[in-house]
Amino acid sequence: MKRLLVALALVVSGCSAAQGGPTTITFWDNNGGPGRTPIYQELIKRFEAANPDVKVEYVGIPSASVQQKYDTAIAGGSTPDVGGVTTSYLAHLVGQDALEPADERLEAGSLKGKLIPGLLETVRQTAPDGKLYAVPASGNLDVIWYRADWFEENKIREPSTWDDLAKAATTLTKPAENRYGFTIRGGAGSIFQLLSEAYSYSGVEKFYDGGRSTVADPRNAELVRKVAELYKKATPEADVNNNYTQMVAQFTGGSVAMMHHNLGSTGDVMKALGPEKVSAMPLPKGPSGKRTVVPNPTDGFAVFKGSKNRDAAWKFVDFLVSAESNGYWNEKVGQIPANTEVRGAEWIQRNAAVKMALGVLEDPATVLVPAPVHLPEYSSITKTDTEPLYQKVLLGQLPAQEFLDRLAARLTAAQQDWEKRK
């Protein structure tokens, strides 16, 4: 009997300790790996020091498999409390009723009025009901990385239009020296970059007009033709199969003068070439003179409906997007901080590419033209169906207008189906 009482006392004591201990929440990093995991580990350490009543369990998941992991977790009822998400698959999660809207929390919390409106809008536009299902934390922008030293040597000014870029690419091409003015991403991942180029040139301000895709606009086709005309004339022949890795290798290896990518390649570019040799500029404008930007997927944080500790989860999100944490994370990865209080940070003044990108996004004259990432078929249409067709355009086997007509037809049908389902 005495032993039974002691055992019961231990059980009660253990329960009391558990009840009095910190609340544990789970955080899934949607791009876990050696580059970003240590950044979150440091931020979690800071958060737990400031909030001893909350413990964060970190789970790093490679970006290539994170959407599948989320789907499995939703189906099995085992979602994390907080997850890193991007707008490229946010609509997919919203469609499964997996996320808690952030609107009321944001309105009543410390982040009210402190986030870049353009990034908030790109997040809202991914949801059919216009609600905010993730708090934006980091923005990105497509840029043209260029060899500033080569431009200076040849007395070429930074191109402000696509015609200027084509002329500079041709001037800087010296095949005998294995130097080319531009590199085209003709392989995996090519279509988003091409669409960014097309809309920056055309000045078309909407991806859809009355439910029909504007992709096939003749002004977009004009840009596709201009890019295709550069292939093999001012670019390496291997570009038709270029993926991201191959494209960056050509640029950082010293054989290419200009490369279209985004701020995500800052680390690779600066490590290989340094700020003395390389600079970044926004995608050039077209004849309209307008700045039209197809925004990159916005990174942010979402709280899952399955969380049993939502208050603690939101406290963690508020911390991650606070000025100090948001500045720390974006400085490390070289991207645009969503928190406007970071705008004057010293590191931004030193980082010319991020400073330039912030200027573009905050310019009221900039028109954002979000790609329809809300469509379930968007990825298969732009990758599986369309990448091989773009290669035919580069090889002169398919006219630019016909290529865009086919793509627009698929995107229009997908949008109309989505509207019916909605």
Short mmCIF file of C-alpha atoms in Angstrom, two decimals:
data_model
loop_
_atom_site.label_atom_id
_atom_site.label_comp_id
_atom_site.label_asym_id
_atom_site.label_seq_id
_atom_site.Cartn_x
_atom_site.Cartn_y
_atom_site.Cartn_z
CA MET A 1 0.00 0.00 0.00
CA LYS A 2 2.85 2.33 0.91
CA ARG A 3 4.56 1.62 -2.43
CA LEU A 4 1.29 2.32 -4.28
CA LEU A 5 0.93 5.70 -2.55
CA VAL A 6 4.53 6.60 -3.44
CA ALA A 7 3.93 5.62 -7.07
CA LEU A 8 0.75 7.68 -7.21
CA ALA A 9 2.58 10.63 -5.70
CA LEU A 10 5.28 10.39 -8.37
CA VAL A 11 2.66 10.28 -11.11
CA VAL A 12 0.88 13.33 -9.71
CA SER A 13 4.21 15.11 -9.30
CA GLY A 14 5.18 14.30 -12.89
CA CYS A 15 1.85 15.56 -14.19
CA SER A 16 2.23 18.78 -12.24
CA ALA A 17 5.74 19.29 -13.65
CA ALA A 18 4.51 18.67 -17.17
CA GLN A 19 1.59 21.04 -16.68
CA GLY A 20 3.89 23.69 -15.23
CA GLY A 21 6.57 23.29 -17.89
CA PRO A 22 6.96 25.22 -21.14
CA THR A 23 4.54 24.87 -24.03
CA THR A 24 6.14 23.02 -26.94
CA ILE A 25 5.44 23.97 -30.54
CA THR A 26 6.83 22.41 -33.70
CA PHE A 27 8.27 24.50 -36.51
CA TRP A 28 8.88 23.12 -40.00
CA ASP A 29 11.52 24.96 -42.02
CA ASN A 30 10.47 24.62 -45.68
CA ASN A 31 14.03 24.98 -46.98
CA GLY A 32 16.16 23.15 -44.44
CA GLY A 33 19.82 22.63 -45.15
CA PRO A 34 23.30 23.80 -44.23
CA GLY A 35 22.68 27.30 -45.56
CA ARG A 36 19.53 28.16 -43.60
CA THR A 37 19.17 25.70 -40.73
CA PRO A 38 21.83 27.46 -38.58
CA ILE A 39 19.99 30.77 -39.05
CA TYR A 40 16.78 29.36 -37.62
CA GLN A 41 18.62 27.58 -34.84
CA GLU A 42 20.04 30.92 -33.73
CA LEU A 43 16.65 32.63 -33.93
CA ILE A 44 14.99 29.83 -31.95
CA LYS A 45 17.68 30.17 -29.30
CA ARG A 46 16.91 33.89 -29.04
CA PHE A 47 13.15 33.30 -28.97
CA GLU A 48 13.34 30.70 -26.20
CA ALA A 49 15.59 32.99 -24.13
CA ALA A 50 13.02 35.78 -24.41
CA ASN A 51 10.06 33.39 -23.96
CA PRO A 52 11.04 30.68 -21.45
CA ASP A 53 7.42 29.48 -21.38
CA VAL A 54 7.65 28.25 -24.99
CA LYS A 55 9.95 25.60 -26.46
CA VAL A 56 10.35 25.26 -30.25
CA GLU A 57 11.10 21.94 -31.90
CA TYR A 58 12.81 22.59 -35.25
CA VAL A 59 12.35 20.27 -38.23
CA GLY A 60 14.30 21.10 -41.39
CA ILE A 61 12.75 19.82 -44.63
CA PRO A 62 14.38 20.16 -48.08
CA SER A 63 12.41 22.52 -50.33
CA ALA A 64 12.01 19.85 -53.03
CA SER A 65 9.92 17.62 -50.76
CA VAL A 66 8.20 20.07 -48.42
CA GLN A 67 4.86 20.26 -50.27
CA GLN A 68 4.55 16.47 -50.22
CA LYS A 69 5.43 16.46 -46.50
CA TYR A 70 2.71 19.01 -45.80
CA ASP A 71 0.15 17.01 -47.79
CA THR A 72 1.00 13.85 -45.87
CA ALA A 73 0.82 15.67 -42.53
CA ILE A 74 -2.56 17.22 -43.39
CA ALA A 75 -3.99 13.87 -44.45
CA GLY A 76 -2.72 12.23 -41.27
CA GLY A 77 -3.73 15.03 -38.90
CA SER A 78 -0.13 15.59 -37.80
CA THR A 79 0.69 19.07 -39.05
CA PRO A 80 3.25 21.30 -37.33
CA ASP A 81 2.15 24.31 -35.31
CA VAL A 82 4.08 26.71 -37.55
CA GLY A 83 5.39 26.10 -41.04
CA GLY A 84 7.50 28.03 -43.49
CA VAL A 85 5.58 28.41 -46.75
CA THR A 86 5.87 30.21 -50.07
CA THR A 87 3.10 31.51 -52.28
CA SER A 88 4.04 28.90 -54.89
CA TYR A 89 2.06 26.28 -52.94
CA LEU A 90 0.15 28.36 -50.39
CA ALA A 91 -3.11 28.06 -52.36
CA HIS A 92 -2.74 24.28 -52.31
CA LEU A 93 -2.61 24.31 -48.50
CA VAL A 94 -5.50 26.79 -48.26
CA GLY A 95 -7.55 24.53 -50.51
CA GLN A 96 -7.18 21.76 -47.94
CA ASP A 97 -8.46 24.08 -45.18
CA ALA A 98 -5.19 23.53 -43.31
CA LEU A 99 -4.21 27.07 -42.32
CA GLU A 100 -5.52 29.67 -39.90
CA PRO A 101 -6.07 33.16 -41.38
CA ALA A 102 -3.63 35.74 -40.06
CA ASP A 103 -5.71 38.88 -40.69
CA GLU A 104 -7.09 39.40 -37.18
CA ARG A 105 -3.82 38.45 -35.49
CA LEU A 106 -1.90 40.87 -37.69
CA GLU A 107 -4.38 43.68 -37.16
CA ALA A 108 -4.19 43.32 -33.38
CA GLY A 109 -0.49 42.51 -33.09
CA SER A 110 2.87 44.23 -33.11
CA LEU A 111 3.33 43.85 -36.88
CA LYS A 112 0.35 46.00 -37.84
CA GLY A 113 1.36 48.48 -40.54
CA LYS A 114 4.96 47.26 -40.58
CA LEU A 115 4.98 44.89 -43.58
CA ILE A 116 5.61 45.82 -47.23
CA PRO A 117 2.13 46.22 -48.81
CA GLY A 118 3.25 44.61 -52.08
CA LEU A 119 4.30 41.43 -50.30
CA LEU A 120 1.05 41.33 -48.33
CA GLU A 121 -0.85 41.66 -51.61
CA THR A 122 1.03 38.80 -53.30
CA VAL A 123 0.07 36.56 -50.37
CA ARG A 124 -3.58 37.62 -50.40
CA GLN A 125 -3.89 37.04 -54.13
CA THR A 126 -3.08 33.35 -53.77
CA ALA A 127 -6.25 32.69 -51.74
CA PRO A 128 -9.71 32.55 -53.35
CA ASP A 129 -11.25 34.47 -50.42
CA GLY A 130 -8.56 37.18 -50.34
CA LYS A 131 -7.57 36.40 -46.77
CA LEU A 132 -3.99 36.38 -45.48
CA TYR A 133 -3.05 32.78 -44.74
CA ALA A 134 0.65 33.46 -44.19
CA VAL A 135 2.65 36.34 -42.78
CA PRO A 136 5.22 37.43 -45.39
CA ALA A 137 8.78 37.42 -44.13
CA SER A 138 11.00 37.65 -47.18
CA GLY A 139 10.65 38.90 -50.72
CA ASN A 140 12.68 38.22 -53.81
CA LEU A 141 13.08 39.96 -57.13
CA ASP A 142 14.25 38.90 -60.55
CA VAL A 143 17.39 40.81 -61.49
CA ILE A 144 20.03 40.90 -64.19
CA TRP A 145 23.41 40.13 -62.69
CA TYR A 146 26.11 41.70 -64.85
CA ARG A 147 29.88 41.98 -64.97
CA ALA A 148 30.35 45.61 -64.00
CA ASP A 149 34.07 45.38 -64.71
CA TRP A 150 33.49 44.20 -68.31
CA PHE A 151 30.94 46.97 -68.86
CA GLU A 152 33.42 49.55 -67.59
CA GLU A 153 36.25 48.17 -69.72
CA ASN A 154 34.06 48.42 -72.83
CA LYS A 155 32.51 51.77 -71.82
CA ILE A 156 28.99 50.32 -71.83
CA ARG A 157 26.34 51.86 -69.59
CA GLU A 158 23.96 49.73 -67.52
CA PRO A 159 21.09 48.76 -69.88
CA SER A 160 17.75 50.39 -69.07
CA THR A 161 15.77 48.78 -71.92
CA TRP A 162 15.70 45.33 -73.50
CA ASP A 163 17.10 46.78 -76.72
CA ASP A 164 20.04 48.19 -74.74
CA LEU A 165 20.57 44.77 -73.18
CA ALA A 166 20.57 43.01 -76.55
CA LYS A 167 23.05 45.54 -77.95
CA ALA A 168 25.36 45.16 -74.91
CA ALA A 169 25.14 41.35 -75.11
CA THR A 170 26.19 41.41 -78.75
CA THR A 171 29.06 43.85 -78.10
CA LEU A 172 30.44 41.80 -75.22
CA THR A 173 30.34 38.48 -77.08
CA LYS A 174 33.80 37.23 -78.11
CA PRO A 175 33.52 33.52 -78.96
CA ALA A 176 37.27 33.17 -79.59
CA GLU A 177 37.82 34.12 -75.93
CA ASN A 178 34.86 31.98 -74.73
CA ARG A 179 33.02 35.14 -73.70
CA TYR A 180 29.32 35.68 -74.28
CA GLY A 181 27.14 38.66 -73.52
CA PHE A 182 24.15 36.79 -72.06
CA THR A 183 23.04 33.38 -70.85
CA ILE A 184 19.55 31.94 -71.38
CA ARG A 185 17.90 29.44 -69.06
CA GLY A 186 16.51 27.04 -71.65
CA GLY A 187 16.10 23.96 -69.44
CA ALA A 188 14.44 23.30 -66.08
CA GLY A 189 12.86 26.37 -64.50
CA SER A 190 12.97 28.39 -67.71
CA ILE A 191 9.33 29.43 -68.05
CA PHE A 192 8.96 31.60 -64.95
CA GLN A 193 12.05 33.54 -65.95
CA LEU A 194 10.78 33.92 -69.51
CA LEU A 195 7.39 35.19 -68.31
CA SER A 196 9.14 37.68 -66.03
CA GLU A 197 11.09 38.95 -69.04
CA ALA A 198 8.02 39.09 -71.28
CA TYR A 199 5.87 41.12 -68.89
CA SER A 200 8.73 43.44 -67.96
CA TYR A 201 9.00 44.24 -71.68
CA SER A 202 5.34 44.34 -72.66
CA GLY A 203 4.00 46.46 -69.81
CA VAL A 204 0.86 44.28 -69.68
CA GLU A 205 -0.49 44.82 -66.17
CA LYS A 206 -2.67 41.72 -65.65
CA PHE A 207 -2.04 38.01 -66.07
CA TYR A 208 -5.72 37.54 -66.84
CA ASP A 209 -8.20 39.83 -68.53
CA GLY A 210 -11.80 38.71 -68.24
CA GLY A 211 -10.73 35.17 -67.38
CA ARG A 212 -8.41 34.89 -70.41
CA SER A 213 -4.64 34.69 -70.06
CA THR A 214 -2.73 37.68 -71.43
CA VAL A 215 0.40 35.56 -71.97
CA ALA A 216 -0.13 35.51 -75.75
CA ASP A 217 -0.18 39.30 -76.03
CA PRO A 218 1.84 40.22 -79.16
CA ARG A 219 4.11 42.42 -77.05
CA ASN A 220 5.06 39.40 -74.93
CA ALA A 221 5.75 37.45 -78.13
CA GLU A 222 8.00 40.27 -79.33
CA LEU A 223 10.21 39.83 -76.28
CA VAL A 224 10.35 36.04 -76.68
CA ARG A 225 11.55 36.58 -80.25
CA LYS A 226 14.22 39.04 -79.08
CA VAL A 227 15.55 36.55 -76.53
CA ALA A 228 15.50 33.68 -79.03
CA GLU A 229 17.46 35.82 -81.49
CA LEU A 230 20.26 36.12 -78.94
CA TYR A 231 20.64 32.34 -78.70
CA LYS A 232 23.99 31.20 -80.15
CA LYS A 233 24.56 34.75 -81.41
CA ALA A 234 25.35 36.26 -78.01
CA THR A 235 24.92 33.20 -75.74
CA PRO A 236 26.62 29.81 -75.37
CA GLU A 237 25.06 27.07 -77.50
CA ALA A 238 24.61 24.90 -74.39
CA ASP A 239 22.03 27.38 -73.06
CA VAL A 240 19.16 25.45 -74.63
CA ASN A 241 19.56 22.88 -71.84
CA ASN A 242 20.58 25.26 -69.04
CA ASN A 243 19.12 24.78 -65.59
CA TYR A 244 19.89 27.08 -62.66
CA THR A 245 23.15 25.37 -61.68
CA GLN A 246 24.57 25.39 -65.20
CA MET A 247 23.56 28.98 -65.80
CA VAL A 248 25.20 30.22 -62.60
CA ALA A 249 28.33 28.17 -63.31
CA GLN A 250 28.74 29.92 -66.66
CA PHE A 251 28.33 33.35 -65.10
CA THR A 252 30.50 32.83 -62.04
CA GLY A 253 33.05 30.94 -64.14
CA GLY A 254 33.76 34.06 -66.17
CA SER A 255 32.34 33.15 -69.57
CA VAL A 256 29.13 35.23 -69.47
CA ALA A 257 28.56 38.98 -69.01
CA MET A 258 24.87 38.98 -67.98
CA MET A 259 22.58 36.47 -66.27
CA HIS A 260 18.90 36.72 -65.40
CA HIS A 261 18.08 35.16 -62.05
CA ASN A 262 17.07 36.64 -58.70
CA LEU A 263 18.48 37.66 -55.33
CA GLY A 264 18.64 33.99 -54.34
CA SER A 265 21.92 33.67 -56.24
CA THR A 266 23.56 36.53 -54.31
CA GLY A 267 25.71 34.19 -52.22
CA ASP A 268 27.04 32.23 -55.21
CA VAL A 269 27.69 35.35 -57.27
CA MET A 270 29.39 37.38 -54.56
CA LYS A 271 31.51 34.49 -53.34
CA ALA A 272 32.82 33.82 -56.85
CA LEU A 273 33.17 37.36 -58.19
CA GLY A 274 32.75 39.93 -55.40
CA PRO A 275 31.09 43.38 -55.42
CA GLU A 276 33.98 44.91 -57.34
CA LYS A 277 33.25 42.84 -60.44
CA VAL A 278 29.50 42.25 -60.40
CA SER A 279 26.35 44.34 -60.00
CA ALA A 280 22.61 43.79 -60.23
CA MET A 281 19.92 45.74 -62.03
CA PRO A 282 16.14 45.27 -62.36
CA LEU A 283 14.79 43.63 -65.49
CA PRO A 284 14.81 46.29 -68.22
CA LYS A 285 11.68 48.12 -69.30
CA GLY A 286 10.05 47.84 -72.71
CA PRO A 287 8.72 50.51 -75.08
CA SER A 288 5.87 51.43 -72.70
CA GLY A 289 8.36 52.71 -70.14
CA LYS A 290 6.35 51.03 -67.36
CA ARG A 291 7.88 48.89 -64.61
CA THR A 292 5.85 45.67 -64.62
CA VAL A 293 7.13 42.93 -62.34
CA VAL A 294 6.10 39.29 -62.09
CA PRO A 295 6.87 38.78 -58.39
CA ASN A 296 8.82 35.78 -57.17
CA PRO A 297 7.11 33.50 -54.65
CA THR A 298 6.94 35.27 -51.29
CA ASP A 299 8.36 33.42 -48.28
CA GLY A 300 6.43 33.54 -45.04
CA PHE A 301 5.09 31.68 -42.03
CA ALA A 302 1.71 30.04 -41.50
CA VAL A 303 -0.02 28.67 -38.42
CA PHE A 304 -1.83 25.39 -39.03
CA LYS A 305 -5.41 24.88 -37.87
CA GLY A 306 -4.35 21.61 -36.30
CA SER A 307 -2.15 23.45 -33.79
CA LYS A 308 -3.19 22.95 -30.19
CA ASN A 309 -1.04 25.89 -29.09
CA ARG A 310 -2.02 28.65 -31.48
CA ASP A 311 -1.22 31.54 -29.15
CA ALA A 312 2.32 30.27 -28.71
CA ALA A 313 2.56 29.60 -32.43
CA TRP A 314 1.54 33.17 -33.29
CA LYS A 315 3.95 34.52 -30.70
CA PHE A 316 6.74 32.69 -32.53
CA VAL A 317 5.61 34.05 -35.92
CA ASP A 318 5.53 37.59 -34.52
CA PHE A 319 9.08 37.09 -33.26
CA LEU A 320 10.37 35.73 -36.58
CA VAL A 321 8.97 38.70 -38.51
CA SER A 322 9.95 41.33 -35.93
CA ALA A 323 12.45 43.91 -37.17
CA GLU A 324 15.47 42.37 -35.46
CA SER A 325 14.77 38.75 -36.45
CA ASN A 326 13.56 39.61 -39.95
CA GLY A 327 16.63 41.73 -40.54
CA TYR A 328 18.95 39.02 -39.26
CA TRP A 329 17.43 36.30 -41.47
CA ASN A 330 17.32 38.35 -44.65
CA GLU A 331 20.82 39.71 -44.20
CA LYS A 332 22.12 36.15 -44.01
CA VAL A 333 20.27 34.97 -47.15
CA GLY A 334 20.52 38.21 -49.14
CA GLN A 335 16.79 38.77 -49.69
CA ILE A 336 14.26 41.55 -49.11
CA PRO A 337 13.01 41.91 -45.52
CA ALA A 338 9.23 42.17 -45.28
CA ASN A 339 9.38 44.31 -42.14
CA THR A 340 9.65 47.94 -43.21
CA GLU A 341 11.48 48.86 -40.00
CA VAL A 342 14.52 47.05 -41.40
CA ARG A 343 14.62 49.48 -44.35
CA GLY A 344 17.31 51.71 -42.81
CA ALA A 345 19.54 48.91 -41.53
CA GLU A 346 23.24 49.35 -42.21
CA TRP A 347 23.54 46.01 -43.99
CA ILE A 348 20.95 47.09 -46.57
CA GLN A 349 22.96 50.20 -47.34
CA ARG A 350 25.95 47.93 -47.96
CA ASN A 351 24.00 45.41 -50.06
CA ALA A 352 23.43 47.23 -53.34
CA ALA A 353 21.30 44.44 -54.86
CA VAL A 354 18.82 44.29 -51.96
CA LYS A 355 18.71 48.08 -51.74
CA MET A 356 17.90 48.28 -55.45
CA ALA A 357 15.23 45.57 -55.15
CA LEU A 358 13.58 47.33 -52.22
CA GLY A 359 13.45 50.51 -54.27
CA VAL A 360 11.64 48.68 -57.07
CA LEU A 361 9.08 47.02 -54.79
CA GLU A 362 8.39 50.20 -52.80
CA ASP A 363 8.07 52.41 -55.87
CA PRO A 364 4.34 53.24 -56.21
CA ALA A 365 4.78 53.23 -60.01
CA THR A 366 5.79 49.55 -60.01
CA VAL A 367 2.97 47.27 -61.17
CA LEU A 368 2.99 43.73 -59.79
CA VAL A 369 1.67 41.05 -62.16
CA PRO A 370 1.45 37.87 -60.05
CA ALA A 371 1.70 34.56 -61.88
CA PRO A 372 -1.33 32.27 -61.30
CA VAL A 373 0.36 30.01 -58.77
CA HIS A 374 -3.08 29.43 -57.24
CA LEU A 375 -3.90 27.05 -60.09
CA PRO A 376 -3.35 23.38 -59.20
CA GLU A 377 -2.16 22.77 -62.79
CA TYR A 378 0.21 25.74 -62.89
CA SER A 379 3.37 23.76 -62.21
CA SER A 380 2.64 21.00 -64.71
CA ILE A 381 1.61 23.51 -67.39
CA THR A 382 4.70 25.68 -67.06
CA LYS A 383 7.18 22.86 -66.52
CA THR A 384 6.17 19.54 -68.06
CA ASP A 385 4.09 20.95 -70.92
CA THR A 386 5.89 24.16 -71.79
CA GLU A 387 9.63 23.85 -71.15
CA PRO A 388 10.18 21.50 -74.14
CA LEU A 389 8.24 23.91 -76.36
CA TYR A 390 10.46 26.82 -75.32
CA GLN A 391 13.49 24.81 -76.35
CA LYS A 392 11.89 24.47 -79.80
CA VAL A 393 11.53 28.26 -79.94
CA LEU A 394 15.24 28.68 -79.18
CA LEU A 395 16.11 26.15 -81.86
CA GLY A 396 13.95 27.94 -84.42
CA GLN A 397 11.45 25.10 -84.68
CA LEU A 398 8.43 26.93 -83.22
CA PRO A 399 7.35 30.58 -83.69
CA ALA A 400 7.23 32.67 -80.52
CA GLN A 401 3.58 33.66 -81.04
CA GLU A 402 2.42 30.06 -81.53
CA PHE A 403 4.38 29.03 -78.44
CA LEU A 404 2.63 31.66 -76.30
CA ASP A 405 -0.74 30.89 -77.87
CA ARG A 406 -0.45 27.29 -76.69
CA LEU A 407 0.63 28.34 -73.20
CA ALA A 408 -2.15 30.94 -72.93
CA ALA A 409 -4.79 28.40 -73.96
CA ARG A 410 -3.73 26.02 -71.20
CA LEU A 411 -3.60 28.78 -68.58
CA THR A 412 -7.00 30.12 -69.65
CA ALA A 413 -8.63 26.68 -69.41
CA ALA A 414 -7.08 26.07 -65.99
CA GLN A 415 -8.28 29.44 -64.70
CA GLN A 416 -11.83 28.87 -65.95
CA ASP A 417 -11.92 25.43 -64.31
CA TRP A 418 -10.65 26.97 -61.08
CA GLU A 419 -13.34 29.66 -61.20
CA LYS A 420 -16.03 27.00 -61.58
CA ARG A 421 -14.68 24.98 -58.65
CA LYS A 422 -14.40 28.11 -56.52
#
